[in-house]
Short mmCIF file of C-alpha atoms and ligand atoms in Angstrom, two decimals:
data_model
loop_
_atom_site.label_atom_id
_atom_site.label_comp_id
_atom_site.label_asym_id
_atom_site.label_seq_id
_atom_site.Cartn_x
_atom_site.Cartn_y
_atom_site.Cartn_z
CA UNK N 4 0.00 0.00 0.00
CA UNK N 5 2.70 2.49 0.96
CA UNK N 6 4.37 2.15 -2.45
CA UNK N 7 1.02 2.68 -4.20
CA UNK N 8 0.22 5.60 -1.91
CA UNK N 9 3.56 7.21 -2.75
CA UNK N 10 2.86 6.89 -6.49
CA UNK N 11 -0.59 8.41 -6.18
CA UNK N 12 0.77 11.20 -4.02
CA UNK N 13 3.24 11.95 -6.77
CA UNK N 14 0.44 11.93 -9.34
CA UNK N 15 -1.64 14.33 -7.24
CA UNK N 16 1.30 16.65 -6.65
CA UNK N 17 1.99 16.75 -10.38
CA UNK N 18 -1.60 17.94 -10.89
CA UNK N 19 -1.59 20.18 -7.79
CA UNK N 20 -4.46 18.25 -6.19
CA UNK N 21 -2.61 16.90 -3.13
CA UNK N 22 -5.45 17.99 -0.79
CA UNK N 23 -7.49 14.98 -1.97
CA UNK N 24 -5.57 12.88 0.56
CA UNK N 25 -6.51 15.16 3.48
CA UNK N 26 -8.87 12.60 4.98
CA UNK N 27 -6.42 9.69 4.64
CA UNK N 28 -5.75 9.27 8.39
CA UNK N 29 -9.46 8.81 9.09
CA UNK N 30 -9.92 5.95 6.59
CA UNK N 31 -9.84 2.20 7.19
CA UNK N 32 -7.87 -0.09 4.90
CA UNK N 33 -10.70 -0.79 2.47
CA UNK N 34 -11.72 2.88 2.12
CA UNK N 35 -8.08 3.77 1.49
CA UNK N 36 -7.88 1.21 -1.31
CA UNK N 37 -11.14 2.53 -2.81
CA UNK N 38 -9.85 6.10 -2.75
CA UNK N 39 -6.58 5.15 -4.44
CA UNK N 40 -8.54 3.26 -7.14
CA UNK N 41 -10.73 6.29 -7.74
CA UNK N 42 -7.77 8.70 -7.90
CA UNK N 43 -5.85 6.48 -10.30
CA UNK N 44 -8.74 6.33 -12.75
CA UNK N 45 -9.61 10.05 -12.87
CA UNK N 46 -9.25 11.72 -16.32
CA UNK N 47 -6.26 13.86 -15.33
CA UNK N 48 -5.63 15.53 -18.67
CA UNK N 49 -9.20 16.81 -18.87
CA UNK N 50 -9.06 17.85 -15.21
CA UNK N 51 -6.01 20.07 -15.81
CA UNK N 52 -7.61 21.76 -18.82
CA UNK N 53 -10.88 22.42 -16.98
CA UNK N 54 -9.10 23.73 -13.89
CA UNK N 55 -7.17 26.22 -16.00
CA UNK N 56 -10.32 27.37 -17.75
CA UNK N 57 -12.15 27.89 -14.43
CA UNK N 58 -9.24 29.84 -12.94
CA UNK N 59 -8.93 32.05 -16.02
CA UNK N 60 -12.71 32.27 -16.56
CA UNK N 61 -12.39 30.98 -20.12
CA UNK N 62 -15.50 29.67 -21.86
CA UNK N 63 -14.49 26.33 -23.28
CA UNK N 64 -17.39 26.13 -25.78
CA UNK N 65 -17.83 29.41 -27.61
CA UNK N 66 -21.32 29.54 -29.18
CA UNK N 67 -21.46 28.71 -32.91
CA UNK N 68 -21.63 31.59 -35.39
CA UNK N 69 -23.73 32.19 -38.50
CA UNK N 70 -26.87 30.41 -37.38
CA UNK N 71 -29.51 29.67 -40.00
CA UNK N 72 -33.05 28.38 -39.39
CA UNK N 73 -33.38 24.58 -39.57
CA UNK N 74 -35.29 22.53 -42.12
CA UNK N 75 -38.39 21.18 -40.36
CA UNK N 76 -40.70 18.51 -41.74
CA UNK N 77 -44.41 19.12 -41.14
CA UNK N 78 -45.99 16.33 -43.21
CA UNK N 79 -49.48 16.46 -44.71
CA UNK N 80 -51.83 13.68 -43.50
CA UNK N 81 -51.06 11.74 -46.70
CA UNK N 82 -47.31 12.11 -46.24
CA UNK N 83 -47.61 11.16 -42.56
CA UNK N 84 -49.56 8.04 -43.48
CA UNK N 85 -46.88 6.98 -45.97
CA UNK N 86 -44.18 7.61 -43.37
CA UNK N 87 -46.10 5.61 -40.79
CA UNK N 88 -46.32 2.69 -43.20
CA UNK N 89 -42.55 2.76 -43.65
CA UNK N 90 -42.10 3.01 -39.87
CA UNK N 91 -44.41 0.06 -39.24
CA UNK N 92 -42.35 -2.08 -41.60
CA UNK N 93 -39.21 -1.30 -39.55
CA UNK N 94 -41.01 -2.07 -36.28
CA UNK N 95 -42.47 -5.33 -37.59
CA UNK N 96 -39.02 -6.37 -38.79
CA UNK N 97 -37.89 -6.16 -35.13
CA UNK N 98 -35.40 -3.38 -35.94
CA UNK N 99 -36.53 -0.85 -33.31
CA UNK N 100 -35.48 -0.57 -29.64
CA UNK N 101 -36.49 1.93 -26.95
CA UNK N 102 -33.89 3.83 -24.95
CA UNK N 103 -34.45 5.99 -21.86
CA UNK N 104 -31.89 8.29 -20.27
CA UNK N 105 -32.66 8.03 -16.56
CA UNK N 106 -29.36 8.84 -14.90
CA UNK N 107 -30.11 12.45 -13.89
CA UNK N 108 -30.11 13.64 -10.31
CA UNK N 109 -33.57 15.22 -10.45
CA UNK N 110 -32.50 17.95 -8.04
CA UNK N 111 -35.23 20.38 -9.10
CA UNK N 112 -38.01 17.85 -8.56
CA UNK N 113 -36.69 16.90 -5.14
CA UNK N 114 -38.06 13.33 -5.36
CA UNK N 115 -36.39 10.82 -3.09
CA UNK N 116 -35.66 8.12 -5.65
CA UNK N 117 -35.04 7.67 -9.38
CA UNK N 118 -37.15 10.12 -11.40
CA UNK N 119 -38.71 7.23 -13.33
CA UNK N 120 -40.41 6.04 -10.14
CA UNK N 121 -42.27 9.36 -9.82
CA UNK N 122 -46.11 9.06 -9.86
CA UNK N 123 -46.95 10.95 -13.04
CA UNK N 124 -50.47 10.30 -14.29
CA UNK N 125 -53.49 12.35 -13.20
CA UNK N 126 -55.80 9.64 -11.84
CA UNK N 127 -53.90 6.46 -10.96
CA UNK N 128 -50.57 8.15 -10.23
CA UNK N 129 -48.78 5.67 -12.47
CA UNK N 130 -44.99 5.98 -12.33
CA UNK N 131 -43.15 7.24 -15.40
CA UNK N 132 -41.40 3.90 -15.97
CA UNK N 133 -44.78 2.11 -15.96
CA UNK N 134 -46.16 4.43 -18.68
CA UNK N 135 -43.21 3.69 -20.98
CA UNK N 136 -43.36 -0.06 -20.22
CA UNK N 137 -47.07 -0.16 -21.11
CA UNK N 138 -46.44 1.69 -24.36
CA UNK N 139 -43.78 -0.86 -25.27
CA UNK N 140 -46.10 -3.71 -24.30
CA UNK N 141 -48.92 -2.25 -26.40
CA UNK N 142 -46.65 -1.79 -29.44
CA UNK N 143 -45.28 -5.33 -29.04
CA UNK N 144 -48.83 -6.71 -29.05
CA UNK N 145 -49.92 -4.58 -31.98
CA UNK N 146 -46.97 -5.50 -34.19
CA UNK N 147 -46.20 -9.01 -32.91
CA UNK N 148 -42.54 -8.26 -32.14
CA UNK N 149 -40.14 -7.82 -29.26
CA UNK N 150 -39.06 -4.26 -28.59
CA UNK N 151 -36.05 -4.35 -26.28
CA UNK N 152 -35.75 -1.51 -23.79
CA UNK N 153 -32.40 -0.05 -22.75
CA UNK N 154 -32.30 2.22 -19.71
CA UNK N 155 -29.32 4.34 -18.73
CA UNK N 156 -29.14 4.79 -14.95
CA UNK N 157 -26.38 6.38 -12.86
CA UNK N 158 -24.10 4.79 -10.25
CA UNK N 159 -26.29 6.53 -7.65
CA UNK N 160 -29.73 5.33 -8.81
CA UNK N 161 -28.91 2.06 -10.59
CA UNK N 162 -29.71 -0.30 -7.69
CA UNK N 163 -32.94 1.53 -6.81
CA UNK N 164 -34.05 1.47 -10.46
CA UNK N 165 -33.42 -2.27 -10.78
CA UNK N 166 -35.24 -2.95 -7.50
CA UNK N 167 -38.24 -0.91 -8.69
CA UNK N 168 -38.54 -2.95 -11.86
CA UNK N 169 -38.23 -6.26 -9.99
CA UNK N 170 -40.77 -5.19 -7.34
CA UNK N 171 -43.19 -4.34 -10.16
CA UNK N 172 -42.51 -7.52 -12.18
CA UNK N 173 -41.07 -5.37 -14.98
CA UNK N 174 -44.58 -4.03 -15.61
CA UNK N 175 -45.45 -7.09 -17.68
CA UNK N 176 -42.38 -6.94 -19.93
CA UNK N 177 -39.91 -9.78 -20.11
CA UNK N 178 -36.94 -9.15 -17.89
CA UNK N 179 -34.56 -10.47 -20.53
CA UNK N 180 -35.67 -7.70 -22.90
CA UNK N 181 -34.81 -4.88 -20.49
CA UNK N 182 -31.17 -3.90 -20.10
CA UNK N 183 -30.02 -1.30 -17.59
CA UNK N 184 -26.56 0.16 -17.41
CA UNK N 185 -25.07 3.02 -15.40
CA UNK N 186 -23.62 6.07 -17.07
CA UNK N 187 -20.16 7.40 -16.31
CA UNK N 188 -19.20 10.11 -13.84
CA UNK N 189 -16.91 13.14 -13.83
CA UNK N 190 -15.30 14.83 -10.85
CA UNK N 191 -16.87 18.11 -9.70
CA UNK N 192 -14.69 21.25 -9.45
CA UNK N 193 -14.65 24.07 -6.91
CA UNK N 194 -16.29 26.89 -8.87
CA UNK N 195 -13.74 29.49 -7.66
CA UNK N 196 -10.44 27.66 -7.55
CA UNK N 197 -10.98 24.89 -10.10
CA UNK N 198 -9.70 22.36 -7.55
CA UNK N 199 -11.30 18.93 -7.16
CA UNK N 200 -13.31 18.37 -4.00
CA UNK N 201 -14.10 15.55 -1.59
CA UNK N 202 -17.67 14.44 -0.91
CA UNK N 203 -16.43 12.66 2.23
CA UNK N 204 -12.92 11.94 3.58
CA UNK N 205 -12.52 8.93 1.30
CA UNK N 206 -14.26 9.98 -1.92
CA UNK N 207 -13.65 12.59 -4.62
CA UNK N 208 -16.91 14.44 -5.35
CA UNK N 209 -18.38 13.33 -8.68
CA UNK N 210 -21.49 13.90 -10.76
CA UNK N 211 -23.11 11.92 -13.61
CA UNK N 212 -21.48 12.86 -16.93
CA UNK N 213 -24.68 14.17 -18.57
CA UNK N 214 -27.16 12.54 -20.96
CA UNK N 215 -24.44 12.70 -23.62
CA UNK N 216 -22.65 10.09 -21.54
CA UNK N 217 -25.18 7.70 -23.08
CA UNK N 218 -22.99 7.07 -26.10
CA UNK N 219 -19.96 5.75 -24.25
CA UNK N 220 -22.17 4.03 -21.66
CA UNK N 221 -24.02 2.16 -24.42
CA UNK N 222 -20.75 0.96 -25.91
CA UNK N 223 -18.97 0.21 -22.63
CA UNK N 224 -21.89 -1.71 -21.11
CA UNK N 225 -22.40 -4.01 -24.08
CA UNK N 226 -25.85 -2.51 -24.81
CA UNK N 227 -24.74 -1.54 -28.30
CA UNK N 228 -23.39 -5.03 -28.98
CA UNK N 229 -26.66 -6.47 -27.64
CA UNK N 230 -28.60 -4.29 -30.10
CA UNK N 231 -26.40 -5.41 -32.96
CA UNK N 232 -26.81 -9.06 -31.99
CA UNK N 233 -30.61 -8.63 -31.94
CA UNK N 234 -30.69 -6.99 -35.37
CA UNK N 235 -31.77 -3.60 -33.98
CA UNK N 236 -30.96 -0.73 -36.34
CA UNK N 237 -32.99 2.14 -34.83
CA UNK N 238 -32.87 3.45 -31.26
CA UNK N 239 -35.92 5.45 -30.12
CA UNK N 240 -34.43 7.66 -27.40
CA UNK N 241 -36.23 9.83 -24.87
CA UNK N 242 -35.88 11.38 -21.43
CA UNK N 243 -37.38 9.84 -18.34
CA UNK N 244 -39.49 12.81 -17.31
CA UNK N 245 -41.99 13.23 -20.17
CA UNK N 246 -45.10 11.07 -19.61
CA UNK N 247 -46.52 12.04 -23.02
CA UNK N 248 -43.59 10.83 -25.10
CA UNK N 249 -44.59 8.44 -27.88
CA UNK N 250 -42.06 5.73 -27.19
CA UNK N 251 -42.66 4.03 -30.54
CA UNK N 252 -43.84 6.54 -33.14
CA UNK N 253 -44.48 4.96 -36.53
CA UNK N 254 -44.48 8.22 -38.50
CA UNK N 255 -41.27 9.51 -36.88
CA UNK N 256 -39.51 6.22 -37.59
CA UNK N 257 -40.72 6.39 -41.20
CA UNK N 258 -39.35 9.93 -41.59
CA UNK N 259 -36.01 8.81 -40.15
CA UNK N 260 -35.88 6.07 -42.76
CA UNK N 261 -36.89 8.32 -45.68
CA UNK N 262 -33.80 9.07 -47.81
CA UNK N 263 -35.54 12.23 -49.14
CA UNK N 264 -35.45 13.76 -45.67
CA UNK N 265 -32.64 12.14 -43.75
CA UNK N 266 -29.36 10.28 -43.88
CA UNK N 267 -30.94 7.94 -41.31
CA UNK N 268 -28.26 8.70 -38.68
CA UNK N 269 -30.18 10.85 -36.20
CA UNK N 270 -33.62 12.47 -36.33
CA UNK N 271 -35.33 14.75 -33.81
CA UNK N 272 -38.75 16.09 -32.84
CA UNK N 273 -39.49 19.75 -32.21
CA UNK N 274 -42.32 21.85 -30.82
CA UNK N 275 -42.82 25.56 -31.42
CA UNK N 276 -41.37 27.79 -28.70
CA UNK N 277 -44.12 29.33 -26.55
CA UNK N 278 -42.42 32.73 -26.66
CA UNK N 279 -39.11 34.14 -27.90
CA UNK N 280 -37.47 34.03 -24.48
CA UNK N 281 -38.54 30.52 -23.45
CA UNK N 282 -35.44 28.88 -21.96
CA UNK N 283 -35.16 25.92 -24.33
CA UNK N 284 -32.51 24.85 -26.83
CA UNK N 285 -33.44 25.54 -30.45
CA UNK N 286 -32.62 23.73 -33.66
CA UNK N 287 -30.65 25.62 -36.27
CA UNK N 288 -28.26 25.02 -39.15
CA UNK N 289 -24.57 25.86 -39.09
CA UNK N 290 -22.45 25.14 -42.16
CA UNK N 291 -25.31 23.10 -43.61
CA UNK N 292 -25.53 20.80 -40.58
CA UNK N 293 -28.36 20.67 -38.06
CA UNK N 294 -27.52 21.38 -34.44
CA UNK N 295 -29.09 22.50 -31.17
CA UNK N 296 -28.06 25.81 -29.66
CA UNK N 297 -28.71 26.23 -25.96
CA UNK N 298 -30.88 29.16 -24.96
CA UNK N 299 -28.00 30.68 -23.03
CA UNK N 300 -25.96 30.70 -26.26
CA UNK N 301 -28.66 32.38 -28.38
CA UNK N 302 -28.27 36.16 -28.34
CA UNK N 303 -31.38 38.18 -27.54
CA UNK N 304 -31.23 39.59 -31.06
CA UNK N 305 -31.45 36.11 -32.59
CA UNK N 306 -33.98 34.89 -30.02
CA UNK N 307 -36.50 37.53 -31.12
CA UNK N 308 -35.55 37.61 -34.82
CA UNK N 309 -38.49 36.98 -37.14
CA UNK N 310 -39.10 36.03 -40.77
CA UNK N 311 -40.92 38.31 -43.23
CA UNK N 312 -44.23 36.67 -42.34
CA UNK N 313 -43.64 37.53 -38.65
CA UNK N 314 -42.88 33.95 -37.55
CA UNK N 315 -39.96 33.48 -35.15
CA UNK N 316 -36.79 32.61 -37.04
CA UNK N 317 -35.51 30.21 -34.37
CA UNK N 318 -38.77 28.75 -33.09
CA UNK N 319 -38.04 25.02 -33.21
CA UNK N 320 -37.57 23.91 -29.60
CA UNK N 321 -35.67 20.72 -28.85
CA UNK N 322 -37.73 18.30 -26.71
CA UNK N 323 -35.00 15.67 -26.48
CA UNK N 324 -36.79 13.01 -28.50
CA UNK N 325 -34.47 11.45 -31.06
CA UNK N 326 -33.99 8.42 -33.25
CA UNK N 327 -30.44 7.15 -33.76
CA UNK N 328 -29.18 4.50 -36.06
CA UNK N 329 -27.16 1.85 -34.25
CA UNK N 330 -24.49 2.16 -36.92
CA UNK N 331 -24.17 5.91 -36.29
CA UNK N 332 -23.83 5.42 -32.51
CA UNK N 333 -21.24 2.70 -33.10
CA UNK N 334 -19.24 5.02 -35.38
CA UNK N 335 -19.29 7.76 -32.73
CA UNK N 336 -18.04 5.42 -30.03
CA UNK N 337 -15.21 3.88 -32.05
CA UNK N 338 -11.94 4.31 -30.17
CA UNK N 339 -10.63 6.81 -32.76
CA UNK N 340 -13.82 8.92 -32.96
CA UNK N 341 -13.89 12.54 -31.73
CA UNK N 342 -15.44 12.75 -28.28
CA UNK N 343 -18.41 15.01 -27.57
CA UNK N 344 -17.50 18.33 -25.92
CA UNK N 345 -17.87 18.96 -22.19
CA UNK N 346 -20.31 21.63 -21.04
CA UNK N 347 -19.86 23.38 -17.69
CA UNK N 348 -22.70 24.11 -15.27
CA UNK N 349 -22.54 25.83 -11.88
CA UNK N 350 -24.58 23.89 -9.33
CA UNK N 351 -25.01 23.55 -5.57
CA UNK N 352 -23.41 20.47 -4.10
CA UNK N 353 -22.48 19.49 -0.54
CA UNK N 354 -18.81 18.69 0.11
CA UNK N 355 -16.43 17.64 2.85
CA UNK N 356 -14.26 20.46 4.12
CA UNK N 357 -10.86 19.14 5.29
CA UNK N 358 -10.26 22.36 7.27
CA UNK N 359 -13.23 21.77 9.58
CA UNK N 360 -13.73 18.04 9.03
CA UNK N 361 -17.43 18.61 8.34
CA UNK N 362 -19.88 18.36 5.44
CA UNK N 363 -20.82 21.79 4.08
CA UNK N 364 -24.23 22.42 2.52
CA UNK N 365 -23.75 25.54 0.39
CA UNK N 366 -26.44 28.18 0.01
CA UNK N 367 -25.20 29.25 -3.43
CA UNK N 368 -23.85 27.31 -6.44
CA UNK N 369 -20.35 26.25 -5.42
CA UNK N 370 -19.24 23.64 -7.95
CA UNK N 371 -18.70 23.36 -11.67
CA UNK N 372 -20.05 20.13 -13.08
CA UNK N 373 -19.00 18.77 -16.44
CA UNK N 374 -21.66 17.21 -18.61
CA UNK N 375 -21.98 15.96 -22.15
CA UNK N 376 -25.18 16.71 -24.05
CA UNK N 377 -26.66 14.10 -26.33
CA UNK N 378 -27.77 16.66 -28.91
CA UNK N 379 -24.12 17.43 -29.68
CA UNK N 380 -24.18 14.38 -31.96
CA UNK N 381 -26.51 16.16 -34.40
CA UNK N 382 -23.86 18.01 -36.42
CA UNK N 383 -22.00 14.74 -36.86
CA UNK N 384 -24.84 13.49 -39.09
CA UNK N 385 -24.75 14.20 -42.82
CA UNK N 386 -28.45 15.07 -42.97
CA UNK N 387 -30.61 15.07 -39.91
CA UNK N 388 -34.43 15.32 -40.06
CA UNK N 389 -36.62 17.28 -37.66
CA UNK N 390 -40.29 16.41 -37.27
CA UNK N 391 -42.77 19.10 -36.24
CA UNK N 392 -44.92 17.91 -33.33
CA UNK N 393 -47.24 19.58 -30.84
CA UNK N 394 -46.59 20.29 -27.21
CA UNK N 395 -50.17 19.46 -26.21
CA UNK N 396 -49.82 15.96 -27.68
CA UNK N 397 -46.27 14.91 -26.87
CA UNK N 398 -44.58 17.08 -24.30
CA UNK N 399 -45.52 17.46 -20.62
CA UNK N 400 -42.22 17.16 -18.72
CA UNK N 401 -42.04 16.87 -14.94
CA UNK N 402 -38.93 18.80 -13.92
CA UNK N 403 -39.96 21.01 -10.99
CA UNK N 404 -41.71 20.48 -7.68
CA UNK N 405 -44.27 23.19 -8.50
CA UNK N 406 -45.26 25.71 -11.16
CA UNK N 407 -44.21 25.28 -14.78
CA UNK N 408 -43.10 21.78 -15.83
CA UNK N 409 -44.29 20.30 -12.53
CA UNK N 410 -46.43 17.23 -11.88
CA UNK N 411 -49.51 19.49 -11.62
CA UNK N 412 -48.90 21.21 -14.97
CA UNK N 413 -48.05 17.88 -16.63
CA UNK N 414 -51.22 16.24 -15.31
CA UNK N 415 -53.36 19.07 -16.65
CA UNK N 416 -51.77 18.64 -20.08
CA UNK N 417 -52.37 14.88 -19.88
CA UNK N 418 -56.04 15.38 -18.90
CA UNK N 419 -56.47 17.94 -21.69
CA UNK N 420 -55.04 15.56 -24.29
CA UNK N 421 -57.14 12.57 -23.21
CA UNK N 422 -60.17 14.84 -22.82
CA UNK N 423 -59.69 15.82 -26.47
CA UNK N 424 -59.65 12.16 -27.50
CA UNK N 425 -62.90 11.55 -25.60
CA UNK N 426 -64.54 14.65 -27.04
CA UNK N 427 -63.89 13.28 -30.53
CA UNK N 428 -65.77 10.15 -29.47
CA UNK N 429 -68.73 12.25 -28.37
CA UNK N 430 -68.14 12.17 -24.58
CA UNK N 431 -69.48 15.26 -22.83
CA UNK N 432 -66.75 16.83 -20.66
CA UNK N 433 -66.53 19.92 -18.42
CA UNK N 434 -64.15 22.60 -19.83
CA UNK N 435 -63.02 25.75 -18.05
CA UNK N 436 -62.74 29.23 -19.56
CA UNK N 437 -59.07 28.74 -20.44
CA UNK N 438 -59.96 25.65 -22.49
CA UNK N 439 -58.72 23.08 -19.97
CA UNK N 440 -60.66 19.98 -18.96
CA UNK N 441 -62.13 20.60 -15.51
CA UNK N 442 -61.71 16.94 -14.51
CA UNK N 443 -58.89 14.40 -14.22
CA UNK N 444 -58.71 12.09 -17.23
CA UNK N 445 -56.28 9.26 -17.77
CA UNK N 446 -56.14 6.78 -20.64
CA UNK N 447 -53.52 4.08 -20.27
CA UNK N 448 -51.42 2.93 -23.26
CA UNK N 449 -52.92 -0.57 -23.03
CA UNK N 450 -56.38 0.93 -23.59
CA UNK N 451 -55.41 3.35 -26.37
CA UNK N 452 -52.18 4.67 -27.81
CA UNK N 453 -53.93 7.15 -30.13
CA UNK N 454 -57.39 8.68 -30.13
CA UNK N 455 -58.45 6.31 -32.98
CA UNK N 456 -57.85 3.34 -30.65
CA UNK N 457 -60.84 4.45 -28.56
CA UNK N 458 -63.30 3.51 -31.32
CA UNK N 459 -64.03 0.06 -29.87
CA UNK N 460 -63.78 1.03 -26.19
CA UNK N 461 -66.85 1.35 -23.97
CA UNK N 462 -67.02 5.00 -22.89
CA UNK N 463 -69.19 6.97 -20.45
CA UNK N 464 -71.62 9.54 -21.88
CA UNK N 465 -70.22 12.35 -19.74
CA UNK N 466 -67.74 13.24 -17.01
CA UNK N 467 -68.71 15.50 -14.08
CA UNK N 468 -66.99 18.78 -13.26
CA UNK N 469 -64.12 17.97 -10.87
CA UNK N 470 -64.65 14.25 -11.49
CA UNK N 471 -62.13 11.71 -12.67
CA UNK N 472 -62.06 9.01 -15.30
CA UNK N 473 -59.53 6.21 -15.71
CA UNK N 474 -59.59 4.08 -18.83
P1 LIG I 510 -32.33 17.13 -16.76
O1 LIG I 510 -31.47 18.04 -17.51
O2 LIG I 510 -33.74 17.54 -16.55
O3 LIG I 510 -31.62 16.82 -15.38
O4 LIG I 510 -32.28 15.73 -17.44
P2 LIG I 510 -32.08 15.99 -14.13
O5 LIG I 510 -30.84 15.49 -13.52
O6 LIG I 510 -33.13 14.96 -14.43
O7 LIG I 510 -32.78 17.05 -13.21
P3 LIG I 510 -32.13 18.33 -12.44
O8 LIG I 510 -31.56 19.23 -13.50
O9 LIG I 510 -31.10 17.80 -11.48
O10 LIG I 510 -33.31 18.92 -11.74
C1 LIG I 510 -32.94 15.45 -18.62
C2 LIG I 510 -32.90 13.95 -18.84
O11 LIG I 510 -31.56 13.52 -18.98
C3 LIG I 510 -31.28 12.50 -18.04
C4 LIG I 510 -32.29 12.69 -16.93
O12 LIG I 510 -32.48 11.48 -16.22
C5 LIG I 510 -33.50 13.12 -17.72
O13 LIG I 510 -34.11 12.00 -18.32
N1 LIG I 510 -29.89 12.67 -17.56
C6 LIG I 510 -29.44 13.90 -17.19
C7 LIG I 510 -29.10 11.57 -17.50
O14 LIG I 510 -29.51 10.44 -17.82
N2 LIG I 510 -27.82 11.74 -17.04
C8 LIG I 510 -27.33 12.93 -16.66
O15 LIG I 510 -26.17 13.01 -16.27
C9 LIG I 510 -28.15 14.05 -16.76
#
């Protein structure tokens, strides 16, 4: 041990991070070995570069220049039907898998557990994972195929996520068709000094490496090889916190596979921004390639810029729903491929202070976290398609404990959508002045995946004001 300790001490001194051994005397043998393992495996070259950039306040990712509006596909009903037919052929051929990024920390929501276990639906309080599982089950039944489901967890929530699935008998799916794997981590940096920090005397503080960590995690875990072995060619990827996501969308898959629109490497869905200053990433074109620009990187001038007809120039909001080809992901994770860039975010995170020997809970953001963003793969594609969709039908994220993008706002959007389906079938519903359903309505994926599926379902004639209906 002492020889190994001496080597690591040397390594730390070379990178000016010797304070990481401050808690050494308090550790037992096994914690000491764990700490040395962790220190040996840290990405030291990246750490030095990031530290320098924090100290000198250098922005490592200058925003792209010369942004042009993106090409968005808004198909006519006939075009959509043709795309859906193409998509169905791919699904029936067993070429499509689902993929959820569920490794986030969910700090804004403040839920004590993996976000996917959060009760999301307006009447039964069904957890997010159950909604996605039922959609997969319904699509499997409809098309007579297996749709494997890959879920990226984090080292922190992996065990709890697995336990949740086992406790719930995988929501009716076969366990052998669900594969979970944890994403990677990166050390967190002191936001002022750029130094690494300890989360306790024997552990360097780390955070998940962002949803863009999915690429390397897929390759490292064997998920990508599993897809290849199963003959999967298309990955339908989505975030864990949107209960309205269409996990398997025939039309979107068909667009992705249409050579007229796409090189079939990566496709995305967009919704129109609600207003020019909405804090969402927008699609644009740079040097003829599609990419997402974060709202913080879009100047106010560009954010409000409009076309001659008055429409916003950069109105296509990214809702983090993408299709990837397995081949494309494999090419991006080849050992020689360029890695995705790191993005820096200032966050609040508790840490162990060697000076006082206590855990500090900061009141203000105190660390810089490094994350990769999955949308940074877009410009790597030759031609990437964007499908126009509608917020009210496909996007009701649960991010915050209250207010916008909370469970309450999401459940209202869900009730409104299902209320609209029922209205089409002639059910009499209470509506308020703002056009929202004044009742809680929930339609599970096993009952209907689209409004048309309700045609054969027995429905009530009306729903009372303030009442609830679960189908
Ligand atoms: P968010 O950006 O909303 O982050 O993640 P979050 O961690 O869930 O929540 P906050 O910001 O701490 O409140 C969007 C999606 O990306 C996944 C999340 O699980 C969610 O599905 N994600 C995010 C990861 O899988 N890994 C990460 O490192 C970050």
